Tab-separated table of C-alpha atoms in Angstrom:
chain	number	residue	atom	x	y	z
A	1	MET	CA	35.144	-28.491	-17.034
A	2	LYS	CA	34.463	-31.825	-18.681
A	3	ARG	CA	35.481	-34.834	-16.638
A	4	ILE	CA	36.486	-38.312	-17.821
A	5	TYR	CA	36.643	-41.504	-15.798
A	6	LEU	CA	38.862	-44.394	-16.841
A	7	ILE	CA	37.096	-47.184	-14.982
A	8	GLY	CA	38.704	-50.588	-14.481
A	9	MET	CA	35.908	-53.079	-15.123
A	10	GLY	CA	37.759	-56.290	-14.338
A	11	THR	CA	37.846	-59.227	-16.721
A	12	GLY	CA	34.200	-59.572	-17.667
A	13	ASN	CA	32.380	-60.629	-14.513
A	14	PRO	CA	30.100	-57.750	-13.410
A	15	GLU	CA	30.654	-58.772	-9.787
A	16	HIS	CA	34.326	-57.878	-10.104
A	17	LEU	CA	33.589	-54.157	-10.201
A	18	THR	CA	34.645	-52.390	-7.032
A	19	GLN	CA	32.321	-50.193	-4.986
A	20	GLU	CA	34.391	-47.212	-6.116
A	21	ALA	CA	33.812	-48.183	-9.766
A	22	ILE	CA	30.060	-48.575	-9.249
A	23	LYS	CA	29.909	-45.177	-7.555
A	24	ALA	CA	31.753	-43.633	-10.511
A	25	LEU	CA	29.364	-45.289	-12.984
A	26	LYS	CA	26.471	-43.473	-11.347
A	27	GLU	CA	28.109	-40.087	-11.984
A	28	VAL	CA	28.559	-40.620	-15.723
A	29	ASP	CA	26.475	-38.890	-18.397
A	30	VAL	CA	28.101	-40.451	-21.462
A	31	PHE	CA	29.833	-43.802	-21.812
A	32	PHE	CA	32.246	-44.115	-24.698
A	33	ILE	CA	32.410	-47.717	-25.879
A	34	LEU	CA	35.442	-48.226	-28.086
A	35	GLU	CA	36.233	-51.586	-29.571
A	36	LYS	CA	37.669	-53.328	-32.586
A	37	GLU	CA	35.381	-54.916	-35.176
A	38	SER	CA	36.434	-58.372	-34.015
A	39	ARG	CA	35.545	-57.842	-30.368
A	40	GLU	CA	31.752	-57.490	-30.316
A	41	ASP	CA	31.655	-59.806	-27.280
A	42	LEU	CA	33.520	-57.195	-25.253
A	43	VAL	CA	31.056	-54.492	-26.306
A	44	LYS	CA	28.211	-56.729	-25.134
A	45	ILE	CA	29.846	-57.276	-21.738
A	46	ARG	CA	30.257	-53.530	-21.211
A	47	LYS	CA	26.596	-52.922	-21.980
A	48	GLU	CA	25.547	-55.717	-19.618
A	49	ILE	CA	27.541	-54.071	-16.828
A	50	LEU	CA	25.785	-50.752	-17.414
A	51	GLU	CA	22.351	-52.404	-17.491
A	52	ARG	CA	23.088	-54.201	-14.240
A	53	TYR	CA	24.305	-51.221	-12.226
A	54	LEU	CA	22.369	-48.426	-13.930
A	55	PRO	CA	18.932	-49.933	-14.547
A	56	GLU	CA	17.302	-46.515	-14.728
A	57	GLY	CA	19.233	-45.833	-17.935
A	58	ARG	CA	20.046	-42.179	-17.205
A	59	TYR	CA	23.051	-42.063	-19.469
A	60	ARG	CA	24.012	-42.042	-23.127
A	61	ILE	CA	26.162	-44.556	-24.951
A	62	VAL	CA	28.366	-43.451	-27.807
A	63	GLU	CA	30.060	-46.257	-29.719
A	64	ALA	CA	33.122	-45.866	-31.909
A	65	LYS	CA	35.187	-48.430	-33.745
A	66	ILE	CA	38.917	-48.249	-33.296
A	67	PRO	CA	41.322	-49.473	-35.965
A	68	GLU	CA	43.116	-52.795	-35.754
A	69	ARG	CA	46.784	-52.373	-34.979
A	70	LYS	CA	49.010	-53.293	-37.911
A	71	LYS	CA	50.563	-56.733	-37.580
A	72	GLY	CA	54.019	-57.853	-38.557
A	73	GLY	CA	57.421	-56.446	-37.739
A	74	ARG	CA	58.463	-58.247	-34.569
A	75	GLU	CA	61.574	-56.145	-34.019
A	76	LEU	CA	61.132	-54.183	-30.799
A	77	GLU	CA	61.569	-50.719	-32.304
A	78	VAL	CA	59.164	-51.486	-35.158
A	79	TYR	CA	56.637	-52.825	-32.663
A	80	LYS	CA	56.938	-49.738	-30.445
A	81	GLU	CA	56.405	-47.422	-33.414
A	82	ARG	CA	53.325	-49.329	-34.575
A	83	VAL	CA	51.835	-49.241	-31.091
A	84	SER	CA	52.604	-45.518	-30.843
A	85	SER	CA	50.986	-44.849	-34.236
A	86	TRP	CA	47.929	-46.888	-33.277
A	87	ARG	CA	47.564	-45.021	-30.000
A	88	ARG	CA	47.767	-41.685	-31.823
A	89	GLN	CA	44.859	-42.845	-33.979
A	90	LYS	CA	42.911	-43.766	-30.858
A	91	ALA	CA	43.764	-40.389	-29.314
A	92	GLU	CA	42.222	-38.597	-32.291
A	93	ILE	CA	39.037	-40.656	-31.980
A	94	ILE	CA	38.751	-40.131	-28.222
A	95	ALA	CA	39.489	-36.399	-28.459
A	96	SER	CA	36.778	-36.052	-31.107
A	97	LEU	CA	34.281	-37.847	-28.867
A	98	ILE	CA	35.123	-35.619	-25.910
A	99	ASN	CA	34.807	-32.468	-28.024
A	100	ASN	CA	31.626	-33.417	-29.899
A	101	GLU	CA	29.689	-35.753	-27.613
A	102	LEU	CA	30.305	-34.291	-24.173
A	103	SER	CA	28.927	-30.948	-23.034
A	104	ASP	CA	30.697	-28.678	-20.591
A	105	GLU	CA	30.329	-29.910	-17.004
A	106	GLU	CA	29.256	-33.378	-18.189
A	107	THR	CA	31.117	-36.541	-17.206
A	108	GLY	CA	32.201	-39.186	-19.663
A	109	ALA	CA	33.727	-42.596	-19.049
A	110	ILE	CA	35.599	-45.390	-20.764
A	111	LEU	CA	35.303	-48.871	-19.282
A	112	ILE	CA	38.774	-50.399	-19.307
A	113	TRP	CA	39.305	-54.143	-19.462
A	114	GLY	CA	41.109	-55.203	-16.263
A	115	ASP	CA	42.922	-52.243	-14.738
A	116	PRO	CA	43.849	-48.983	-16.526
A	117	SER	CA	47.414	-49.102	-15.176
A	118	LEU	CA	48.406	-52.589	-16.374
A	119	TYR	CA	49.111	-53.151	-20.076
A	120	ASP	CA	46.548	-50.607	-21.180
A	121	GLY	CA	47.332	-47.425	-23.067
A	122	HIS	CA	44.472	-45.129	-22.093
A	123	ILE	CA	46.343	-43.186	-19.404
A	124	GLU	CA	49.104	-42.387	-21.892
A	125	ILE	CA	46.485	-41.523	-24.517
A	126	MET	CA	44.771	-39.089	-22.157
A	127	GLU	CA	48.083	-37.447	-21.342
A	128	HIS	CA	48.854	-37.155	-25.059
A	129	ILE	CA	45.488	-35.517	-25.772
A	130	LEU	CA	46.020	-32.975	-22.995
A	131	LYS	CA	49.638	-32.282	-23.927
A	132	GLU	CA	48.733	-31.675	-27.583
A	133	GLY	CA	45.728	-29.512	-26.686
A	134	MET	CA	43.360	-31.793	-28.588
A	135	ALA	CA	40.644	-31.442	-25.926
A	136	GLU	CA	40.184	-29.863	-22.503
A	137	PHE	CA	39.079	-32.077	-19.617
A	138	TYR	CA	40.034	-33.463	-16.226
A	139	TYR	CA	40.317	-37.216	-15.791
A	140	GLU	CA	40.403	-39.733	-12.950
A	141	VAL	CA	41.502	-43.369	-12.888
A	142	ILE	CA	39.433	-45.997	-11.059
A	143	PRO	CA	41.362	-49.229	-10.485
A	144	GLY	CA	39.994	-52.624	-11.431
A	145	ILE	CA	40.652	-56.308	-10.857
A	146	THR	CA	43.264	-57.693	-13.238
A	147	SER	CA	43.328	-60.990	-15.091
A	148	MET	CA	46.374	-62.114	-13.104
A	149	GLN	CA	44.381	-61.724	-9.880
A	150	VAL	CA	41.495	-63.723	-11.320
A	151	LEU	CA	43.895	-66.350	-12.666
A	152	ALA	CA	45.542	-66.850	-9.272
A	153	ALA	CA	42.174	-67.048	-7.534
A	154	LYS	CA	40.772	-69.574	-10.002
A	155	HIS	CA	43.819	-71.814	-9.632
A	156	ARG	CA	43.879	-71.281	-5.851
A	157	ILE	CA	47.478	-70.137	-5.754
A	158	PRO	CA	49.168	-67.015	-4.369
A	159	LEU	CA	50.876	-64.773	-6.869
A	160	ASN	CA	54.071	-65.176	-4.870
A	161	TYR	CA	55.237	-67.308	-1.967
A	162	VAL	CA	57.236	-66.150	1.078
A	163	ALA	CA	60.412	-64.281	0.114
A	164	GLU	CA	59.619	-64.885	-3.570
A	165	GLY	CA	59.461	-62.139	-6.153
A	166	ILE	CA	57.254	-61.997	-9.242
A	167	HIS	CA	57.985	-60.786	-12.751
A	168	ILE	CA	55.157	-59.407	-14.910
A	169	THR	CA	55.860	-59.324	-18.623
A	170	THR	CA	54.575	-60.056	-22.136
A	171	GLY	CA	55.070	-62.974	-24.479
A	172	ARG	CA	57.268	-60.776	-26.642
A	173	ARG	CA	59.665	-60.077	-23.766
A	174	LEU	CA	59.461	-63.611	-22.352
A	175	LYS	CA	61.241	-64.799	-25.501
A	176	GLU	CA	64.354	-63.078	-24.160
A	177	PHE	CA	64.402	-65.146	-20.953
A	178	GLU	CA	66.807	-68.014	-20.452
A	179	PRO	CA	64.963	-71.096	-19.116
A	180	ASP	CA	66.967	-71.178	-15.878
A	181	SER	CA	66.080	-67.529	-15.159
A	182	VAL	CA	62.336	-68.192	-14.964
A	183	LYS	CA	61.265	-68.491	-11.348
A	184	ASN	CA	57.815	-66.917	-11.133
A	185	VAL	CA	56.545	-65.026	-14.171
A	186	VAL	CA	53.086	-63.681	-15.062
A	187	VAL	CA	52.670	-63.391	-18.830
A	188	PHE	CA	50.200	-61.226	-20.769
A	189	LEU	CA	49.676	-60.644	-24.478
A	190	ASP	CA	51.331	-63.794	-25.770
A	191	ASN	CA	50.402	-64.332	-29.404
A	192	TYR	CA	53.527	-66.428	-29.951
A	193	LEU	CA	52.875	-69.391	-27.603
A	194	THR	CA	56.192	-68.498	-26.014
A	195	TYR	CA	55.822	-71.160	-23.329
A	196	ARG	CA	56.910	-73.633	-26.007
A	197	ASN	CA	60.429	-72.263	-25.469
A	198	PHE	CA	60.337	-73.766	-21.965
A	199	SER	CA	58.776	-77.151	-22.707
A	200	GLU	CA	61.957	-79.014	-21.699
A	201	THR	CA	62.016	-77.486	-18.214
A	202	ASP	CA	60.328	-78.580	-14.989
A	203	LEU	CA	58.237	-75.394	-14.839
A	204	HIS	CA	54.556	-75.432	-13.917
A	205	ILE	CA	52.054	-73.431	-15.917
A	206	TYR	CA	48.815	-71.941	-14.628
A	207	TRP	CA	46.884	-70.810	-17.698
A	208	GLY	CA	43.526	-69.145	-18.262
A	209	ALA	CA	41.628	-67.735	-21.222
A	210	TYR	CA	38.522	-65.508	-21.318
A	211	LEU	CA	38.905	-65.141	-17.551
A	212	GLY	CA	35.838	-63.834	-15.787
A	213	THR	CA	33.495	-64.614	-18.693
A	214	GLU	CA	31.168	-67.483	-19.537
A	215	LYS	CA	33.824	-68.774	-21.953
A	216	GLU	CA	36.471	-69.121	-19.273
A	217	ILE	CA	38.970	-71.979	-19.711
A	218	LEU	CA	41.555	-73.066	-17.145
A	219	LEU	CA	44.470	-75.477	-17.369
A	220	SER	CA	47.427	-76.178	-15.113
A	221	GLY	CA	50.186	-78.706	-14.578
A	222	ARG	CA	53.792	-79.391	-15.389
A	223	LEU	CA	54.395	-77.598	-18.663
A	224	ASN	CA	56.079	-80.557	-20.334
A	225	GLU	CA	53.069	-82.740	-19.509
A	226	VAL	CA	50.232	-80.404	-20.534
A	227	ILE	CA	51.700	-78.336	-23.378
A	228	ASP	CA	50.204	-80.428	-26.201
A	229	GLU	CA	46.746	-80.298	-24.625
A	230	LEU	CA	47.120	-76.574	-23.963
A	231	ILE	CA	48.001	-75.775	-27.574
A	232	LYS	CA	45.049	-77.875	-28.799
A	233	ILE	CA	42.601	-76.197	-26.407
A	234	ARG	CA	43.910	-72.748	-27.298
A	235	ASP	CA	43.657	-73.351	-31.042
A	236	GLU	CA	40.113	-74.677	-30.747
A	237	ALA	CA	38.990	-71.737	-28.601
A	238	LYS	CA	40.531	-69.143	-30.911
A	239	ARG	CA	39.010	-70.795	-33.971
A	240	LYS	CA	35.586	-70.965	-32.330
A	241	ASN	CA	35.528	-67.404	-30.971
A	242	GLY	CA	37.670	-65.617	-33.528
A	243	TRP	CA	39.949	-64.209	-30.809
A	244	ILE	CA	41.522	-65.195	-27.523
A	245	MET	CA	42.534	-63.270	-24.422
A	246	GLU	CA	44.801	-65.312	-22.160
A	247	THR	CA	47.076	-64.952	-19.150
A	248	TYR	CA	49.396	-67.472	-17.566
A	249	ILE	CA	51.938	-67.969	-14.828
A	250	LEU	CA	55.154	-69.937	-15.298
A	251	ARG	CA	56.550	-71.008	-11.964
A	252	ARG	CA	59.304	-73.228	-10.652
A	253	GLU	CA	57.853	-75.027	-7.657
A	254	ASP	CA	57.879	-78.274	-5.688
A	255	ARG	CA	54.277	-78.077	-4.491
A	256	GLY	CA	52.648	-79.865	-7.402
A	257	SER	CA	49.794	-78.629	-9.555
A	258	LYS	CA	46.611	-77.618	-7.770
A	259	GLY	CA	44.326	-76.325	-10.517
A	260	GLU	CA	42.104	-78.340	-12.799
A	261	ARG	CA	40.946	-77.476	-16.277
A	262	LYS	CA	37.320	-76.418	-16.489
């Protein structure tokens, strides 16, 4: 039976791949590289990882463009439906690749940014393909380093202190938080600059963009002191690169800010 690996590749630094991930790479016959038109940099990083760990080149690469998800409609139910529709489109593309580009008994793989289990839809897509009978295969998930791990390491902070919990969420859901309820929050996928809602608080922010890549940018400090600089840096980076991938931590603490922007 055909086999598929969903391999967590970390945030762009080839050295972040685990030994398990490297071992899985060496078993793959066909790598499916799926990316949006606007993310050619991420295609390049995937190919650099393969060239580094598989220098003999005994594999095939099949590239496929995936559609951009429709924007607009910030109501939660509208957003969920648009994500669901977009994932169904991706499922059709992936199922077609498995059926047409992978022979029986061959192994295919998709390199997943960060970790396949954290804010990534490929596990659900694979389950949808199997449930709907769109393709027959067996798949395995190989974990990867996440951007929140890299962010904490770069800023030299733990993700949580003793007896302290941590909340992992998105910018969309962070908008629902009352300022006093924010104690220690990791935020992904914030296209709304939601931290502006907390600019009057004494929260600290530990922010990073393009983590693990040559474009990496870091900034930290009391939110009310660094927010103007952060927005300026973010706008300049997005304008220069055409896209931005960022993660940040909002935390109430008395320890002061340790990180420095690079």
